[in-house]
Coordinates of C-alpha atoms and ligand atoms in Angstrom, one line a residue:
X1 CA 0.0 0.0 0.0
X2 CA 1.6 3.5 -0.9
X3 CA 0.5 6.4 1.2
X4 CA 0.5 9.9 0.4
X5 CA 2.9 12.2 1.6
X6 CA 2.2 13.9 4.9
X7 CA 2.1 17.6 4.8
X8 CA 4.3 18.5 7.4
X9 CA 7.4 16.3 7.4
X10 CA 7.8 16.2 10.9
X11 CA 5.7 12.7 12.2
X12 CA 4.3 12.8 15.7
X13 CA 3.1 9.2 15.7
X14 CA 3.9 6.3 14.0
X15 CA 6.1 5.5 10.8
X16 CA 5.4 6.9 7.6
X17 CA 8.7 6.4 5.4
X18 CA 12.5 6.1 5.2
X19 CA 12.6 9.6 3.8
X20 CA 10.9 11.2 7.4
X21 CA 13.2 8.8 9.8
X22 CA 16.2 10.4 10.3
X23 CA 19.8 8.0 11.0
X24 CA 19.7 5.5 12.8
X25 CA 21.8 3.7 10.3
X26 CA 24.2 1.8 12.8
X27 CA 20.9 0.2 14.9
X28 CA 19.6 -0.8 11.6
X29 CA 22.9 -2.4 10.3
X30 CA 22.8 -3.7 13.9
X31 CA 19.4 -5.1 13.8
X32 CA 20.0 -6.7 10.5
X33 CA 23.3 -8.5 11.6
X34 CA 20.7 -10.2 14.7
X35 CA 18.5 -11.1 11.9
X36 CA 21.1 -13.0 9.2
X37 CA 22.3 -14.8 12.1
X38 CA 19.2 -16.0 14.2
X39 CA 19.2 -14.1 17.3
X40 CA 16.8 -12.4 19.3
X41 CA 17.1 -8.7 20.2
X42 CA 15.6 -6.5 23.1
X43 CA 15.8 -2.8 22.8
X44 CA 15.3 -0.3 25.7
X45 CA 15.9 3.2 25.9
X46 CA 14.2 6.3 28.0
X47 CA 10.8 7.2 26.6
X48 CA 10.2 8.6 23.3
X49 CA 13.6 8.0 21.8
X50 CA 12.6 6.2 19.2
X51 CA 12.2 2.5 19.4
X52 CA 8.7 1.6 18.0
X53 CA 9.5 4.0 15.1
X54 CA 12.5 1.5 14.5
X55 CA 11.2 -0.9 14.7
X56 CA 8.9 0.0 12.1
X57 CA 11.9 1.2 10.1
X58 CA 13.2 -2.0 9.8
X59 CA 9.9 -4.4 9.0
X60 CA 9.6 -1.9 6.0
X61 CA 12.5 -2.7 5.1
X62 CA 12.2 -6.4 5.6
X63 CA 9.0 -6.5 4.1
X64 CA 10.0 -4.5 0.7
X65 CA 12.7 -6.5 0.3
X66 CA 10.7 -9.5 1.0
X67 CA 13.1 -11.0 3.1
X68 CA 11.0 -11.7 6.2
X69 CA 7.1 -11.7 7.3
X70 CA 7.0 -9.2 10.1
X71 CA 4.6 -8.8 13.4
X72 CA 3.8 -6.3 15.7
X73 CA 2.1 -6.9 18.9
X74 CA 1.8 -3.8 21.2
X75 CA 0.8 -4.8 24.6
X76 CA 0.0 -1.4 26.0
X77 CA -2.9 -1.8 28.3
X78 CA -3.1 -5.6 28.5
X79 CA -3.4 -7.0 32.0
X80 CA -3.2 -10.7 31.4
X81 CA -1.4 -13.7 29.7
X82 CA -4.9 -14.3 27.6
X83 CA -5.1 -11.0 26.6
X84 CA -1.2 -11.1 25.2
X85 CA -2.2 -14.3 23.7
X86 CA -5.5 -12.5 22.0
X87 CA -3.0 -9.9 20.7
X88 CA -0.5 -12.3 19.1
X89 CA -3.3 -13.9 17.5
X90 CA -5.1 -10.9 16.4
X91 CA -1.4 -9.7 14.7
X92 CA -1.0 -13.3 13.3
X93 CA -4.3 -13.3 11.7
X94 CA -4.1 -9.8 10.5
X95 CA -0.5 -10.8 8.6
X96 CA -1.5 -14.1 7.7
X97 CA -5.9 -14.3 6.9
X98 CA -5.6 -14.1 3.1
X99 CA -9.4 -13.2 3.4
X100 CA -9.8 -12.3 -0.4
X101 CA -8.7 -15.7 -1.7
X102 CA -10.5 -17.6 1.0
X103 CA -9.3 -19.0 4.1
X104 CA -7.0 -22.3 3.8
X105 CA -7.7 -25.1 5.4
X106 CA -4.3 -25.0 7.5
X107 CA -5.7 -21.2 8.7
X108 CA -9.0 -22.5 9.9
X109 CA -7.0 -25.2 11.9
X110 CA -5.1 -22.2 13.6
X111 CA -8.5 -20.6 14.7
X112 CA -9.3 -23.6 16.4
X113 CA -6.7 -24.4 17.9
X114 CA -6.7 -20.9 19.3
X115 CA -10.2 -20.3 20.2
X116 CA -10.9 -17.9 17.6
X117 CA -14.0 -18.3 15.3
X118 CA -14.2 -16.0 12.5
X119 CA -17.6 -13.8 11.5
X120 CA -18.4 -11.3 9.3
X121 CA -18.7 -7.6 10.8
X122 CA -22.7 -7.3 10.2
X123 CA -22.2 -3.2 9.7
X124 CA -19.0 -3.3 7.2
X125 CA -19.5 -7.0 6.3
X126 CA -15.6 -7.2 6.5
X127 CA -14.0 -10.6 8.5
X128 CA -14.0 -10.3 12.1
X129 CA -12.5 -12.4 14.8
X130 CA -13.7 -13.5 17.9
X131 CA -12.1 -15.4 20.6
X132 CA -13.7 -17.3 23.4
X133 CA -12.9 -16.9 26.7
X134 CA -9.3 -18.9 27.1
X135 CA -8.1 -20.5 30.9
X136 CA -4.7 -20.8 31.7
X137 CA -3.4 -23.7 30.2
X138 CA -5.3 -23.5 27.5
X139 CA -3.4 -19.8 26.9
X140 CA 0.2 -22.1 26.4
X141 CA -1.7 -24.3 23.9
X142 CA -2.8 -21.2 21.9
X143 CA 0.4 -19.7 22.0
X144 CA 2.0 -23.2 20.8
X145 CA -0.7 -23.1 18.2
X146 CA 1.1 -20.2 16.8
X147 CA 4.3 -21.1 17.2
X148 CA 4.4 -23.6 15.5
X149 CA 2.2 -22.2 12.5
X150 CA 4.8 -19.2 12.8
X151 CA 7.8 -21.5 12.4
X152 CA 6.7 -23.6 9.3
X153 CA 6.4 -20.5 7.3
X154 CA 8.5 -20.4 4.2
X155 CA 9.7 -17.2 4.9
X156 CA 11.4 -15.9 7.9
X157 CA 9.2 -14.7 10.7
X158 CA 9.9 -11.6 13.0
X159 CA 7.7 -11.1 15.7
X160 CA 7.9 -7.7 18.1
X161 CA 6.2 -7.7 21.0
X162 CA 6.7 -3.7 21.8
X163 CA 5.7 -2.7 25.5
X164 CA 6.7 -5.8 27.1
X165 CA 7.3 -4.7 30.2
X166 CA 3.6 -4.7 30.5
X167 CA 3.9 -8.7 31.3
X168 CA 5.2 -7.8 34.9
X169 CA 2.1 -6.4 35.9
X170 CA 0.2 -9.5 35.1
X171 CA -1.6 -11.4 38.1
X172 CA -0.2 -14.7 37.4
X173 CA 3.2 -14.2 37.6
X174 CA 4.2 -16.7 34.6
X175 CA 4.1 -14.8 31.3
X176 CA 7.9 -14.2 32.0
X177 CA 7.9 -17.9 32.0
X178 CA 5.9 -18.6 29.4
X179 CA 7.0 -15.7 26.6
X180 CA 10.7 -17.2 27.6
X181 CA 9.4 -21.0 26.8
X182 CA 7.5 -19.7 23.9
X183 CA 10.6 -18.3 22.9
X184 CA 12.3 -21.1 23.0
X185 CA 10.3 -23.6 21.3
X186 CA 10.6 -22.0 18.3
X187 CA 13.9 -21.3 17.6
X188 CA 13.1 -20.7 13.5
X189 CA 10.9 -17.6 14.9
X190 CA 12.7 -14.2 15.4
X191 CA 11.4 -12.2 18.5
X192 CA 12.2 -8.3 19.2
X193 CA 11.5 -7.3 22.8
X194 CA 10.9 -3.8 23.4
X195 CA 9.7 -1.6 26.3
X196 CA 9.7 2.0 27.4
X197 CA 10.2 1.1 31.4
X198 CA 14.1 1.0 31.2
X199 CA 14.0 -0.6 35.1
X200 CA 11.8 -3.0 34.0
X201 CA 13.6 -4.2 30.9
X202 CA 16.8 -4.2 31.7
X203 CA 15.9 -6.0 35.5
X204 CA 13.9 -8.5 33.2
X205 CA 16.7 -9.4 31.0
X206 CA 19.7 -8.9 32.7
X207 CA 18.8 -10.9 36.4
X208 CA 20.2 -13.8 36.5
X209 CA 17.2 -15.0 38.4
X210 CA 14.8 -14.3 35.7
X211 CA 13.9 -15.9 32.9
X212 CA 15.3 -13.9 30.2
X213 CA 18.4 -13.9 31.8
X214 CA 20.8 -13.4 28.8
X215 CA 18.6 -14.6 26.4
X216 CA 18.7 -11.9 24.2
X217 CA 21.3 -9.7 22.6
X218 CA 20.4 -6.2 23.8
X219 CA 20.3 -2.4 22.4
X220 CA 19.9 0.4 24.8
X221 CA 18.9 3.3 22.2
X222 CA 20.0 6.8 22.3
X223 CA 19.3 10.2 21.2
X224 CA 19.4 10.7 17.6
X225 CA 23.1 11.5 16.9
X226 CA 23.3 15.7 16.6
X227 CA 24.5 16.2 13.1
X228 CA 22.5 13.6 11.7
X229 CA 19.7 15.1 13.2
X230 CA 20.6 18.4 12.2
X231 CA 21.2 17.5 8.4
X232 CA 17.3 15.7 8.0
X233 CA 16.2 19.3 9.9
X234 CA 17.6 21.4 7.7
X235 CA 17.0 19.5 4.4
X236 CA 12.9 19.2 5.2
X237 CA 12.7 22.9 5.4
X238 CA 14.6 23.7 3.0
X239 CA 12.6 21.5 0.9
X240 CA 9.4 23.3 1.9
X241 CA 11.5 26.4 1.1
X242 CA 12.1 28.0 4.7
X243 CA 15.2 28.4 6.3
X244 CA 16.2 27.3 10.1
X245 CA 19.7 27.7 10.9
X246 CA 22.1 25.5 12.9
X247 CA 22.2 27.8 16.1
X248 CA 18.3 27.4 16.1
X249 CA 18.6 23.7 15.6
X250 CA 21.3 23.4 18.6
X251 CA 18.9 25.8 20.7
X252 CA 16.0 22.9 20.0
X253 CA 18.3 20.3 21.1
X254 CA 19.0 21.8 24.4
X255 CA 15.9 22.2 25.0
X256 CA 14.4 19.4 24.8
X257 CA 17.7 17.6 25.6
X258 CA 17.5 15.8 22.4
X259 CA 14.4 13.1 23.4
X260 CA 13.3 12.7 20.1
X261 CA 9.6 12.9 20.5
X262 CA 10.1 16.7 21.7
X263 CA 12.6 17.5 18.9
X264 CA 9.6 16.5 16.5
X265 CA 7.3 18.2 18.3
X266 CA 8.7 21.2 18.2
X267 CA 10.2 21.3 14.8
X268 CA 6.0 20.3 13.4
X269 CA 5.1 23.3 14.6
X270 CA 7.9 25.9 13.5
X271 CA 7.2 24.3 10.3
X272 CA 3.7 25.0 10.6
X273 CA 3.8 28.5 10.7
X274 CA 4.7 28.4 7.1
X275 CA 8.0 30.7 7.3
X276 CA 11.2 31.6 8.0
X277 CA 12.2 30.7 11.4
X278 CA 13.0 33.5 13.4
X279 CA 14.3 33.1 16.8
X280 CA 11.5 34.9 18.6
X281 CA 9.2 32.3 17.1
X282 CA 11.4 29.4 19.0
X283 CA 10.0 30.9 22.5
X284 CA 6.9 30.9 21.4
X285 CA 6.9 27.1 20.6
X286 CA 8.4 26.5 23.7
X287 CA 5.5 28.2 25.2
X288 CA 2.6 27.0 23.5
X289 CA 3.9 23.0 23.7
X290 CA 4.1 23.8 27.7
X291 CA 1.0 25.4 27.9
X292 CA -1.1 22.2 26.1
X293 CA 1.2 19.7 28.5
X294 CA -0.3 21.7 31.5
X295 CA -3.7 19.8 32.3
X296 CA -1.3 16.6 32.2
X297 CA 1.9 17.5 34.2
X298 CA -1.0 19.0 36.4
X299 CA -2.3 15.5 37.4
X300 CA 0.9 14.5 38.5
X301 CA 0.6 17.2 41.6
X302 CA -2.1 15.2 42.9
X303 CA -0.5 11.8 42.4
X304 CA 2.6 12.7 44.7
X305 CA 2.5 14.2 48.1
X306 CA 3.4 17.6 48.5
X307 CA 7.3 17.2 50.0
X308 CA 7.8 14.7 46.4
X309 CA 6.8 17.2 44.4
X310 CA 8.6 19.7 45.9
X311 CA 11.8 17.3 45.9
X312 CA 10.5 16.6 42.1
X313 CA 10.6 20.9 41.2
X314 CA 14.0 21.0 42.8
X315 CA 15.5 18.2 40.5
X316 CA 14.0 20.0 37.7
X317 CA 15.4 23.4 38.7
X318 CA 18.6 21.9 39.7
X319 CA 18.3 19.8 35.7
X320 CA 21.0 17.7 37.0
X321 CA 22.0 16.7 40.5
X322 CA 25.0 14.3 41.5
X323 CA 24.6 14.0 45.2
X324 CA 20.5 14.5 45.8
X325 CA 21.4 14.4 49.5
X326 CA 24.1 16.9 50.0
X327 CA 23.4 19.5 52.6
X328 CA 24.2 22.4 49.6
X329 CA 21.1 20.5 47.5
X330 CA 19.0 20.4 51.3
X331 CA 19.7 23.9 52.2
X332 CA 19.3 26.0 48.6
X333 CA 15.6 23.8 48.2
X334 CA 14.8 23.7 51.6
X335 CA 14.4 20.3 51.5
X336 CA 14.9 19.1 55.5
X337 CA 16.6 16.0 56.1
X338 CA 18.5 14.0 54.0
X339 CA 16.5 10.6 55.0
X340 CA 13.4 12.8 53.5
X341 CA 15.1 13.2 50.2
X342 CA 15.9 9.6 50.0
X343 CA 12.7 8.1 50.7
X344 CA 10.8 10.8 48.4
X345 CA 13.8 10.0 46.0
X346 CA 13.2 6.5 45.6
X347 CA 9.3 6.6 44.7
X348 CA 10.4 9.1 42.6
X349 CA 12.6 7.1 40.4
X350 CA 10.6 3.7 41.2
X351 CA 7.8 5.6 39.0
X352 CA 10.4 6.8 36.7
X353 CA 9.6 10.9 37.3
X354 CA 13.3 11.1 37.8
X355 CA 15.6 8.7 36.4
X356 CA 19.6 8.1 37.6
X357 CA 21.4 8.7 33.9
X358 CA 25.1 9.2 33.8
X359 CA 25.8 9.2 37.6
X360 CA 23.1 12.1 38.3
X361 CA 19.6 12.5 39.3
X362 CA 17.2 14.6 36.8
X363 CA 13.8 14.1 35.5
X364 CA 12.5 11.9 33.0
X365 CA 10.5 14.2 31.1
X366 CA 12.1 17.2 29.5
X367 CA 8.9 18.8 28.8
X368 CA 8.1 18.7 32.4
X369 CA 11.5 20.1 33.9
X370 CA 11.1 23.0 31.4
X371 CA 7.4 23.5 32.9
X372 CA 8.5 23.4 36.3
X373 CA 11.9 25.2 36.0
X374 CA 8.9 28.3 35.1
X375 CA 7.5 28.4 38.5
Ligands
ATP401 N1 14.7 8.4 13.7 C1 13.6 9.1 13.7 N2 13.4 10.1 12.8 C2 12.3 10.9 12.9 N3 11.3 10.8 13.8 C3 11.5 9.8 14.7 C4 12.6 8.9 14.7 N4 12.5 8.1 15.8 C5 11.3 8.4 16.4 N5 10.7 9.4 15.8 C6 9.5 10.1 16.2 O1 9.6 10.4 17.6 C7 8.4 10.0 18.3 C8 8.7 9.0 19.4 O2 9.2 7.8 18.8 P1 8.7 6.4 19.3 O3 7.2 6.4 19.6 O4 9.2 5.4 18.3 O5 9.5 6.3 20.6 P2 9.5 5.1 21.7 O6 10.9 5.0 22.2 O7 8.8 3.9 21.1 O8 8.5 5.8 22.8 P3 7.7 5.1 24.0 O9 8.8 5.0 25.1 O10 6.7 6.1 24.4 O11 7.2 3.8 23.5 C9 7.4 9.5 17.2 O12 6.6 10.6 16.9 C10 8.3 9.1 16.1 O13 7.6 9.3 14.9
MG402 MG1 7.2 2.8 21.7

């Protein structure tokens, strides 16, 4: 399917094209080399770097090129093993339901075996798929179902299941377990991990008490690379004839210390005004991207008690802190005891609000420190 081009180069969701992906050129070389040789890759980074997008860079790639059959499976907002296993299928039948030219015999045999009964949507009159209700064990037989119809494929199979993390949260306890088993069993299947709960991934797959336990080879993904970032900028508005220089570029970057999802963000709407940047015109996209983030950071007040937050706005004002507990960090915030700070502290980076990076304290969120550094 060809789409049309988007009219502001600058994508806030999603994957569009190699020509609106900017770099990333050593993760995809990297990504391939896992792929020729049969191993299985989990990628984590901080939030909104970049790693669904990809992700999605390299099925298209795979896909054009026909060298591999590619599956996503987000499992945002799932709370059990079933409903993981409804999502695989619901991705495997997507990819693999040849509806037009009727379903094969072998396809039909899949639904069984997985619960899943097909009807016809009675508004559109398109195929729809319903699953019963699926018990626990009967959850490992659907997922062997898969498996197994996964790994006879001719071609190559890559399978991504992208907020993994999410498994943890699950009431059972086993889908560590039984992803890891699944995993195994079908060693002709390629599986991407991916999550955006650093903690949580790395703990998952680096413990050596946990199942994943160096199962995987593993990517921790970083900002966009400066000049490559700064080449793609510069380039998409010159080709919609406006200018941006470099020092406005750099002046982005520190702002939003580089987290990808902000650069875009602010770059869509400087190109959206249609003209030459100016620098006056950076402030007030500063502004206006605060001002919309308000009514969310403002939830977060209520979430914390009132000392966190007030530990939360003196990381943010601070940007970076080594030694959280110092008396120089107590005294300029007027923070009280040190044993305060350090309880506060870690809630604070259990919920990921402020992350330890580089041997110092600062929040997660760029978009947030910049509200809060106003106040
Ligand atoms: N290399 C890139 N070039 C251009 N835009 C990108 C690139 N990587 C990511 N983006 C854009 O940045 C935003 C965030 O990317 P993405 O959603 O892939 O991050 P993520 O790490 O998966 O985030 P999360 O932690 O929330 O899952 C998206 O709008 C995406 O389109
Ligand atoms: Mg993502």
């Amino acid at each position: 399917m060809t789409m049309r081009a988007p009219l502001n180069p600058f994508l806030l969701t999603g994957y569009h094209s190699p020509a609106y992906f900017c770099d990333r050129e050593q993760e995809f070389a990297w990504l391939q080399e896992q792929f020729a040789n049969e191993r299985n890759v989990m990628i984590y980074s901080w939030r909104r770097t970049g790693k669904t997008a990809l992700i999605r860079h390299f099925y298209y790639h795979m896909e054009l090129r026909k060298q591999a059959d590619c599956l996503f499976v987000d499992l945002l907002g799932t709370d059990s093993l079933a409903e993981a296993n409804r999502r695989v299928a619901a991705a495997v039948v997507q990819r693999f339901g040849e509806w037009k030219k009727g379903i094969m015999p072998s396809f039909l045999g899949l639904l069984g075996k997985i619960g899943a009964s097909i009807g016809l949507d009675p508004m559109s009159g398109a195929p729809q798929l319903t699953f019963s209700l699926v018990p626990g064990q009967a959850v490992a037989d659907s997922l062997d179902a898969l498996g197994e119809f996964l790994a006879s494929r001719k071609k190559p199979v890559v399978i991504c299941l992208d907020e993994f993390q999410q498994v943890t949260e699950y009431e059972d306890g086993s889908a560590e377990a039984t992803f890891r088993t699944w995993m195994q069993n079908y060693p002709m299947v390629r599986f991407i991990f991916s999550g955006s709960h650093r903690h949580l991934m790395t703990a998952m797959f680096s413990d050596q008490d946990r199942p994943f336990y160096r199962s995987t080879q593993l990517l921790s993904l970083e900002p966009i690379e400066a000049e490559a970032y700064t080449r793609f900028i510069t380039a998409h508005f010159k080709k919609g004839g406006f200018v941006i220089s470099g020092e406005q570029i750099s002046r982005i970057f520190d702002w939003t210390r580089k987290q990808t999802y902000y650069v875009q963000l602010v770059c869509n709407q400087l190109y959206g005004k249609q003209a030459e940047v100016e620098d006056n015109m950076l402030e007030e996209v500063f502004d206006s991207i605060i001002q919309q983030q308000i009514p969310t950071f403002s939830t977060y007040q209520t979430l914390l008690t009132s000392y966190q937050w007030k530990l939360l706005m003196a990381v943010a004002k601070a940007e970076q802190v080594e030694s959280p507990m110092a008396k120089e960090f107590l005294a300029q915030y007027n923070l009280g005891a040190a044993s305060s700070v350090g309880t506060a502290l870690q809630m604070l980076v259990r919920k990921e609000l402020i992350i330890q990076h580089e041997g110092h304290y600062t929040l997660h969120d760029t978009l947030l420190m910049r509200w809060l550094q106003l106040m």
